[in-house]
XYZ file of C-alpha atoms in Angstrom:
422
model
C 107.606 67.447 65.414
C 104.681 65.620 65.727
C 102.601 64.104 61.747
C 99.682 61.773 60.549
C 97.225 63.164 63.453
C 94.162 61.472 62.089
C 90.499 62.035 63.489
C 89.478 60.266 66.008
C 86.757 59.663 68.227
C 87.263 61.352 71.837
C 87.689 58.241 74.419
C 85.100 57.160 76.649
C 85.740 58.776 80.316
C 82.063 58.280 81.612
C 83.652 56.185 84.244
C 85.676 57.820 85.266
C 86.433 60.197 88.312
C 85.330 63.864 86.752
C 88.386 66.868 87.097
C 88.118 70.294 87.062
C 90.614 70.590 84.011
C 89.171 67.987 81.204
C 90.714 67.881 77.831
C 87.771 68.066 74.909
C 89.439 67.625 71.799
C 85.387 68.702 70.459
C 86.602 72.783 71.285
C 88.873 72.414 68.166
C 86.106 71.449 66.035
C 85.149 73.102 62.798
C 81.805 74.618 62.777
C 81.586 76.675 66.481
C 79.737 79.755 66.285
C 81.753 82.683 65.803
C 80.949 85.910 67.523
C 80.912 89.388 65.412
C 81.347 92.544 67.031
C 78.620 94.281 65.542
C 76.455 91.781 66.964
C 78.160 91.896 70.047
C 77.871 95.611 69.925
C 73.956 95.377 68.983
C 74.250 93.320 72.616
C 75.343 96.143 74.415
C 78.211 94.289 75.084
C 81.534 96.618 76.594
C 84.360 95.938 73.986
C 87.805 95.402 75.055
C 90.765 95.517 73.293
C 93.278 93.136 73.337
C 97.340 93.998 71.120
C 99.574 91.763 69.889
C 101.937 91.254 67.025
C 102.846 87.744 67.848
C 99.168 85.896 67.012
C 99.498 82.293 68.154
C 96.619 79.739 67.519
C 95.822 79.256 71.280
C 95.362 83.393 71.794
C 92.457 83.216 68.741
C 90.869 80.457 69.950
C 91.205 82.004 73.630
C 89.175 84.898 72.534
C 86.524 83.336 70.006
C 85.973 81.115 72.848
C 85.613 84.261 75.683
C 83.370 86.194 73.553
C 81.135 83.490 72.682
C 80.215 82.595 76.271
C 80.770 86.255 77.894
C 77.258 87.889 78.102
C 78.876 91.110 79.268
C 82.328 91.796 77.307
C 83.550 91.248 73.900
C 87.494 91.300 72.734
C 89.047 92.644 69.759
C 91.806 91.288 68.475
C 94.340 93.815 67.193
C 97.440 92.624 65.371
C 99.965 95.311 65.282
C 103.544 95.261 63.537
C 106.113 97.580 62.549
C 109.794 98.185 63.756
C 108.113 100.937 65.903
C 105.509 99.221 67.604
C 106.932 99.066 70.467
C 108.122 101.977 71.259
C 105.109 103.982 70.362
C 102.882 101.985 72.016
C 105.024 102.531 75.563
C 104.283 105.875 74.740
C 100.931 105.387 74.696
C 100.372 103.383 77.994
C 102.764 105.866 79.630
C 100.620 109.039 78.588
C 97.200 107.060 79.755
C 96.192 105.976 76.597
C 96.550 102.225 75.134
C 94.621 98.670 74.619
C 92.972 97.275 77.692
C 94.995 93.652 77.231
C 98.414 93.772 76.255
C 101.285 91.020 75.097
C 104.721 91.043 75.782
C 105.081 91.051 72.110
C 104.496 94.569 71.686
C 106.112 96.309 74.759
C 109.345 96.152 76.237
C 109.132 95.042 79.604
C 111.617 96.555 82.467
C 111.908 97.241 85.964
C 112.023 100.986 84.764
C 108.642 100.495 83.166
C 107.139 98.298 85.610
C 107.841 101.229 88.502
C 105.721 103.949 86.544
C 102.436 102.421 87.566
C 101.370 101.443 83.762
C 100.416 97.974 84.089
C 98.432 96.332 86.622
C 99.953 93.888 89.606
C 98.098 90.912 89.168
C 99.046 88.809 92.425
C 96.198 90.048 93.926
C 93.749 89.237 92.243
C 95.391 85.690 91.210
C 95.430 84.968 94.528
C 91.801 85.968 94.746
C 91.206 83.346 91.649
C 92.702 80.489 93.592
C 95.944 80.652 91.061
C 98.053 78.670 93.873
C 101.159 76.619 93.114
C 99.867 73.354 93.779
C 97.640 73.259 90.710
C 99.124 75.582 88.333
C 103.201 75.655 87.104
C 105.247 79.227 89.267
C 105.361 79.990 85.358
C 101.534 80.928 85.386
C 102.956 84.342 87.409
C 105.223 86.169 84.500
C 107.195 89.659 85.340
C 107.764 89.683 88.722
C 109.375 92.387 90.785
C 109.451 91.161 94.358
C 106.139 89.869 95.655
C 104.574 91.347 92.526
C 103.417 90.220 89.422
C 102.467 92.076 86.011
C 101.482 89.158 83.932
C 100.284 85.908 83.022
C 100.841 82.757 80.786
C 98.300 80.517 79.858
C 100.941 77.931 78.642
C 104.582 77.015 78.781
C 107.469 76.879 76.297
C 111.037 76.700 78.824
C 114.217 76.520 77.186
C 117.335 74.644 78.236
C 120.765 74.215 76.758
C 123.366 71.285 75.517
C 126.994 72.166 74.742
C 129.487 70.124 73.383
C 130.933 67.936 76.572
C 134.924 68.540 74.144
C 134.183 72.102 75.287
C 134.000 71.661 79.039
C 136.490 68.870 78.824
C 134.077 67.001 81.778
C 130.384 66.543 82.033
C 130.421 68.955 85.072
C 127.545 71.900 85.326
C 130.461 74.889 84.958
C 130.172 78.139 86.590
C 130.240 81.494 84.422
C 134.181 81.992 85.149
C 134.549 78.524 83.543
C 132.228 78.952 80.618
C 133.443 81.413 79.762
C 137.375 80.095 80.090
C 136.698 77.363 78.037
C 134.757 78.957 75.403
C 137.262 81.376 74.939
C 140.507 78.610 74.650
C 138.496 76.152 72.700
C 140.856 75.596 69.911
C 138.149 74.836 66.890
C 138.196 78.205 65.214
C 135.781 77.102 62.580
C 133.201 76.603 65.402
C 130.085 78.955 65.739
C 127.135 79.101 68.700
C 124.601 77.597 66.634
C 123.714 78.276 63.089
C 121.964 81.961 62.611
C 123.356 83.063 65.888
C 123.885 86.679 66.430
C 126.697 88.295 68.848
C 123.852 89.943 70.392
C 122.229 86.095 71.450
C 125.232 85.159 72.566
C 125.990 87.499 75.140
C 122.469 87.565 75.644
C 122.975 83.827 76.862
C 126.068 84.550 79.510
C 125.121 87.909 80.283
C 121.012 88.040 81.380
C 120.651 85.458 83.899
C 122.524 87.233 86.383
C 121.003 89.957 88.632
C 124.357 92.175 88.611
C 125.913 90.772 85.461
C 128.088 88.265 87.329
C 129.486 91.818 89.841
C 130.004 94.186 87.110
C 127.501 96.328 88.655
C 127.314 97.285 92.300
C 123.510 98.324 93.194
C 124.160 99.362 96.690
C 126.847 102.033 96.057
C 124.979 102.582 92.576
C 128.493 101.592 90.517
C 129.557 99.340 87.421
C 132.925 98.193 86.275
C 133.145 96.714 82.669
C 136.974 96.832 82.240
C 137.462 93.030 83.816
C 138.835 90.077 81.928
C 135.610 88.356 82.224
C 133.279 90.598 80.261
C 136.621 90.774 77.493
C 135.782 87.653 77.041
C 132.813 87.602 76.719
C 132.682 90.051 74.141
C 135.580 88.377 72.299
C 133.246 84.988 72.054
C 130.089 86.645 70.816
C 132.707 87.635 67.882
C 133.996 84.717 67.484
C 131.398 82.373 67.397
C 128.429 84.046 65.662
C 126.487 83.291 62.577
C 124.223 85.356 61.586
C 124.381 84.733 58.025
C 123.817 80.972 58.929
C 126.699 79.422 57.113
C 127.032 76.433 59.074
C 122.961 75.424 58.364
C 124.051 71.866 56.817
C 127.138 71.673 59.561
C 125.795 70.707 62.825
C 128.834 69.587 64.109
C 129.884 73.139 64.150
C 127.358 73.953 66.421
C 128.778 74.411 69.800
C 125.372 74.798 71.642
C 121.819 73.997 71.045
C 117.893 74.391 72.441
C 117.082 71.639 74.534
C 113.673 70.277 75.806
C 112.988 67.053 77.443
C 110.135 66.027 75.449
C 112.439 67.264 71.725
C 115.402 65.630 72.565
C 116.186 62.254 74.552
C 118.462 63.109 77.840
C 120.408 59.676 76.910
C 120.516 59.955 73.789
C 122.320 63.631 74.246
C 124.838 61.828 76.441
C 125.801 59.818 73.980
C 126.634 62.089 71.345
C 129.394 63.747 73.924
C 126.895 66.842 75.170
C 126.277 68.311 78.236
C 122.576 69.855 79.259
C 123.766 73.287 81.396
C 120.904 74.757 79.988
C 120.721 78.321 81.523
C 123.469 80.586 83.945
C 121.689 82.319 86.561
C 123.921 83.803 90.239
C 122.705 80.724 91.976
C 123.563 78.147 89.637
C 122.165 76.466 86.039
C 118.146 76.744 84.984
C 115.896 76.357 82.222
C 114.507 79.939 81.674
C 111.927 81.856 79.635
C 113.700 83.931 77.123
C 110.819 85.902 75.387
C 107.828 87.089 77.003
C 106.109 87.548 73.721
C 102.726 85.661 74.702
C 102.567 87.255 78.317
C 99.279 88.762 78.765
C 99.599 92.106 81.124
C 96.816 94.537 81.871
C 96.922 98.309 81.556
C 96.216 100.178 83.985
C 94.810 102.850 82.670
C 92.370 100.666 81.059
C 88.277 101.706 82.081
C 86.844 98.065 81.856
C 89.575 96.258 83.991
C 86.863 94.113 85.320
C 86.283 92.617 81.889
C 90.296 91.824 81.661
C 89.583 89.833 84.688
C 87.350 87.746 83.336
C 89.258 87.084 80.744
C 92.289 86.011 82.455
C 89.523 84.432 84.621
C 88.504 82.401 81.077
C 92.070 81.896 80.013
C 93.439 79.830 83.030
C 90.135 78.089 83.456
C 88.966 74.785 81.684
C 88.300 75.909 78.166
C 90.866 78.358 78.096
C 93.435 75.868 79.029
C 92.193 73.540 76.733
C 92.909 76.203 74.024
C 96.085 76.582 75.623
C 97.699 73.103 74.936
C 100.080 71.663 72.704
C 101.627 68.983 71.210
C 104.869 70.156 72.960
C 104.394 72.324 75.929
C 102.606 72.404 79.028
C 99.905 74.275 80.042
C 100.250 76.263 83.060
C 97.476 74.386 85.028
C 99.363 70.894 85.491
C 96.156 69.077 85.976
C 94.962 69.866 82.064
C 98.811 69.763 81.257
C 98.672 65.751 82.513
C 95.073 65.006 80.493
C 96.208 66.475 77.193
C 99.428 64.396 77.428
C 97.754 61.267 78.330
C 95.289 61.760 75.023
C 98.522 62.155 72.701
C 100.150 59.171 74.290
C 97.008 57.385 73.812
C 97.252 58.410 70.407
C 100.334 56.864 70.138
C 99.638 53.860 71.551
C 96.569 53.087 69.457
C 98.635 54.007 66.125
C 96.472 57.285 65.359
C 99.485 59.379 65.845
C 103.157 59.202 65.001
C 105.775 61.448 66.282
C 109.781 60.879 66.182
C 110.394 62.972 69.617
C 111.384 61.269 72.701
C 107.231 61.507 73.468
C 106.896 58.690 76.193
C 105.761 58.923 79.736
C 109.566 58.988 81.258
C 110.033 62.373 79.043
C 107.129 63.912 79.983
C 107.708 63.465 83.651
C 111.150 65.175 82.712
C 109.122 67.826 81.401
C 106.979 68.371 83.922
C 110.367 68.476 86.740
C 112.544 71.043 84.147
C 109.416 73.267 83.983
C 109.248 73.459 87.709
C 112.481 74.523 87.748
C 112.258 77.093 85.106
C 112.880 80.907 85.625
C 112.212 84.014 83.950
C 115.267 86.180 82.982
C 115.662 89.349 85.440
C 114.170 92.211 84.795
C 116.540 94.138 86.663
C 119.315 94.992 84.010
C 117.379 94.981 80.769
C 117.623 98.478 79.950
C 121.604 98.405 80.614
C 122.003 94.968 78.771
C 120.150 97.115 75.680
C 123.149 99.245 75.713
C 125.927 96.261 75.978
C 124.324 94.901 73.418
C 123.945 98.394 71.133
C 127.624 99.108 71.468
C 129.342 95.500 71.483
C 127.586 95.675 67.862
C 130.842 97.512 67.088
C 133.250 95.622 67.996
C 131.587 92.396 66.955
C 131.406 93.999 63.606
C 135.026 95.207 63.288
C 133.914 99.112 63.615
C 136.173 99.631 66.811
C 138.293 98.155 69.037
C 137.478 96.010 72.038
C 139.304 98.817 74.989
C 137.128 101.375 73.298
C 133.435 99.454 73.054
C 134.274 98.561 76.773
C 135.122 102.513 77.427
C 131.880 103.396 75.992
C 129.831 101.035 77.760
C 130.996 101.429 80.985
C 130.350 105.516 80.456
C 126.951 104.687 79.195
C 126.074 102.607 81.853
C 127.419 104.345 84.779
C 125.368 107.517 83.165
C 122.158 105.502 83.327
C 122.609 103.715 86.680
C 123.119 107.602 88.173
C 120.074 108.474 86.428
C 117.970 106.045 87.462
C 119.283 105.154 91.415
């Protein structure tokens, strides 16, 4: 976490070779003219709506910034929240209605939803934009089903993993069937997954990268089979190691597993203290991955002004937009801005205006840069039957029934919904 950011004045680049993305520390400047909507109304501006419940810096700034140079369309902001959002607001979209701009913050987003037609494919038009790989991270293209693609990021937060290396018993990247073997033999019983972990993130973590949950279900003949030892397991060490009541907050070395990010946490340093980056499980082997989707922008299609979206996702993965977009710790998802805005904090550094105590130096940020390339988003394929796994391993994780029975009831739940839906 980064402290003492003093003001400074922005470095002379009048020299230097102009770039399409430039980093202008001046947008986050107090005192930029802020944009009402009455007076944007008065304009005959065409208002747009934009619905969240997950209100990051970057997305205000986005917007302000969009409505004070868009002569045509002004965005409203609306922050939504409630244990129902999300589910009334699916209802919504599916009966025609809904915001123009939506984030995956306040819709769940799966395959099943993606087929009915209410959000907009965007590869299109991205294409259209010039949105091509060789200036902008794959993670720019969020929710994809096939060559599809039903949202956008305008930056990047991937997520790896360390476990303890005692756990593996090598330093070896191990396969699911191992994992999961040597999670379930480890002999600390006072170990947990991390502090605050609940069963439901832990089988979350062994359970989502895969496309047919590691050949539990068969899509071709439209079949599942939850009554092997591997998905016993499974449930047995989302049991055994949570912590949802975060008793072991002071006991890191109870922590079997941990976040890891290149730029956080020193690769050597890691090494050192016996762990072992596997970061994510996918079919074809281990990946950083996007967990949440909360900041994905999607459009709906039923909106009237879709236009106007465009030229705010237009806006967002432009130059100013992207300059909103950046952090102290991520990326954005154009790796030319991504590069300048690192290169000001590191010259930051250098000139003592900034101090920071993450492994924040040129080798880590190349590091950065490779692990986002190789970063994937979770499938969307099984979300609606990991929902269910997740609903009914509750019970068994919280004594309520035995483990034959939860695996019973799942594997009649799921083979109901894969008939239904096949």
């Amino acid at each position: 976490m980064f402290t003492g950011i003093e003001a400074s004045e922005t470095t002379d680049t009048a020299e230097e070779t102009p770039e399409r993305f430039q980093y202008d520390e001046k947008l986050f400047a107090l005192g930029l003219p802020v944009i009402e909507e009455d007076q944007a109304m008065a304009e005959g501006k065409t208002l747009l709506t934009l619905q969240t419940s997950l209100v990051n810096p970057w997305l205000k700034y986005s917007i302000a910034g969009f409505n004070r140079q868009s002569t045509d369309y002004f965005i409203r902001l609306e922050e939504t929240y409630g244990e129902d959002v999300k589910e009334r607001l699916s209802v919504e979209i599916i009966a025609g209605r809904g915001p123009d701009i939506i984030t995956g913050s306040v819709i769940d987003v799966s395959e099943s939803i993606l087929e009915k037609g209410v959000l907009v494919n965007l590869a299109p038009g991205l294409d259209a934009m010039g949105i091509t790989e060789a200036e902008y991270f794959p993670a720019v293209r969020a929710l994809r089903m096939g060559e599809e693609v039903y949202g956008i990021r305008t930056n990047i937060h991937p997520n790896g993993y360390w476990i303890k290396e005692s756990v593996l018993g090598s330093s070896d990247q191990p396969d699911i069937e191992t994992l999961v073997e040597k999670l379930y033999t480890y002999p600390d019983q006072e170990a947990v997954w991390r502090t605050n972990a609940r069963s439901e993130v832990i089988l979350e973590y062994l359970l989502s990268g895969s496309e047919d949950l590691w050949g539990m279900i068969d899509w071709e003949k439209g079949m599942c089979d939850f009554s092997g030892d591997l998905f016993a397991k499974m449930l047995e060490i989302a049991k055994r190691y949570a912590d949802p009541e975060g008793k072991t907050w002071e006991s890191e070395e109870k922590w079997l597993v941990y976040f890891y990010s290149p730029v956080q946490d020193s690769r050597k340093q890691l090494e050192n203290e016996g762990k072992v980056i596997i970061n994510y499980p996918f079919d074809d082997g281990n990946y950083p991955a996007y967990e949440r989707i909360g900041e994905v922008l999607m459009m709906n299609a039923n909106s009237k002004h879709q236009e106007g979206v465009w030229a705010f996702f237009e806006y967002v993965l432009g130059e100013e937009g992207q300059c909103y977009a950046t952090s102290i710790s991520s990326l954005t998802v154009s790796k030319e801005m991504s590069k300048n805005s690192f290169d000001y904090y590191l010259n930051l550094i250098e000139e003592g205006r900034m101090q920071t105590t993450a492994d924040f130096t040129p080798e880590a940020i190349e590091e950065l840069y490779a692990f986002t390339e190789q970063a994937r988003d979770m499938p969307l394929r099984t979300k609606e039957i990991l929902k269910i796994i997740y609903e009914e391993a509750q019970t068994f994780c919280d004594g309520s029934k035995p483990l034959e029975d939860v695996c019973n009831v799942i594997q009649k739940r799921v083979q109901i919904y894969i008939s239904e839906t096949m």
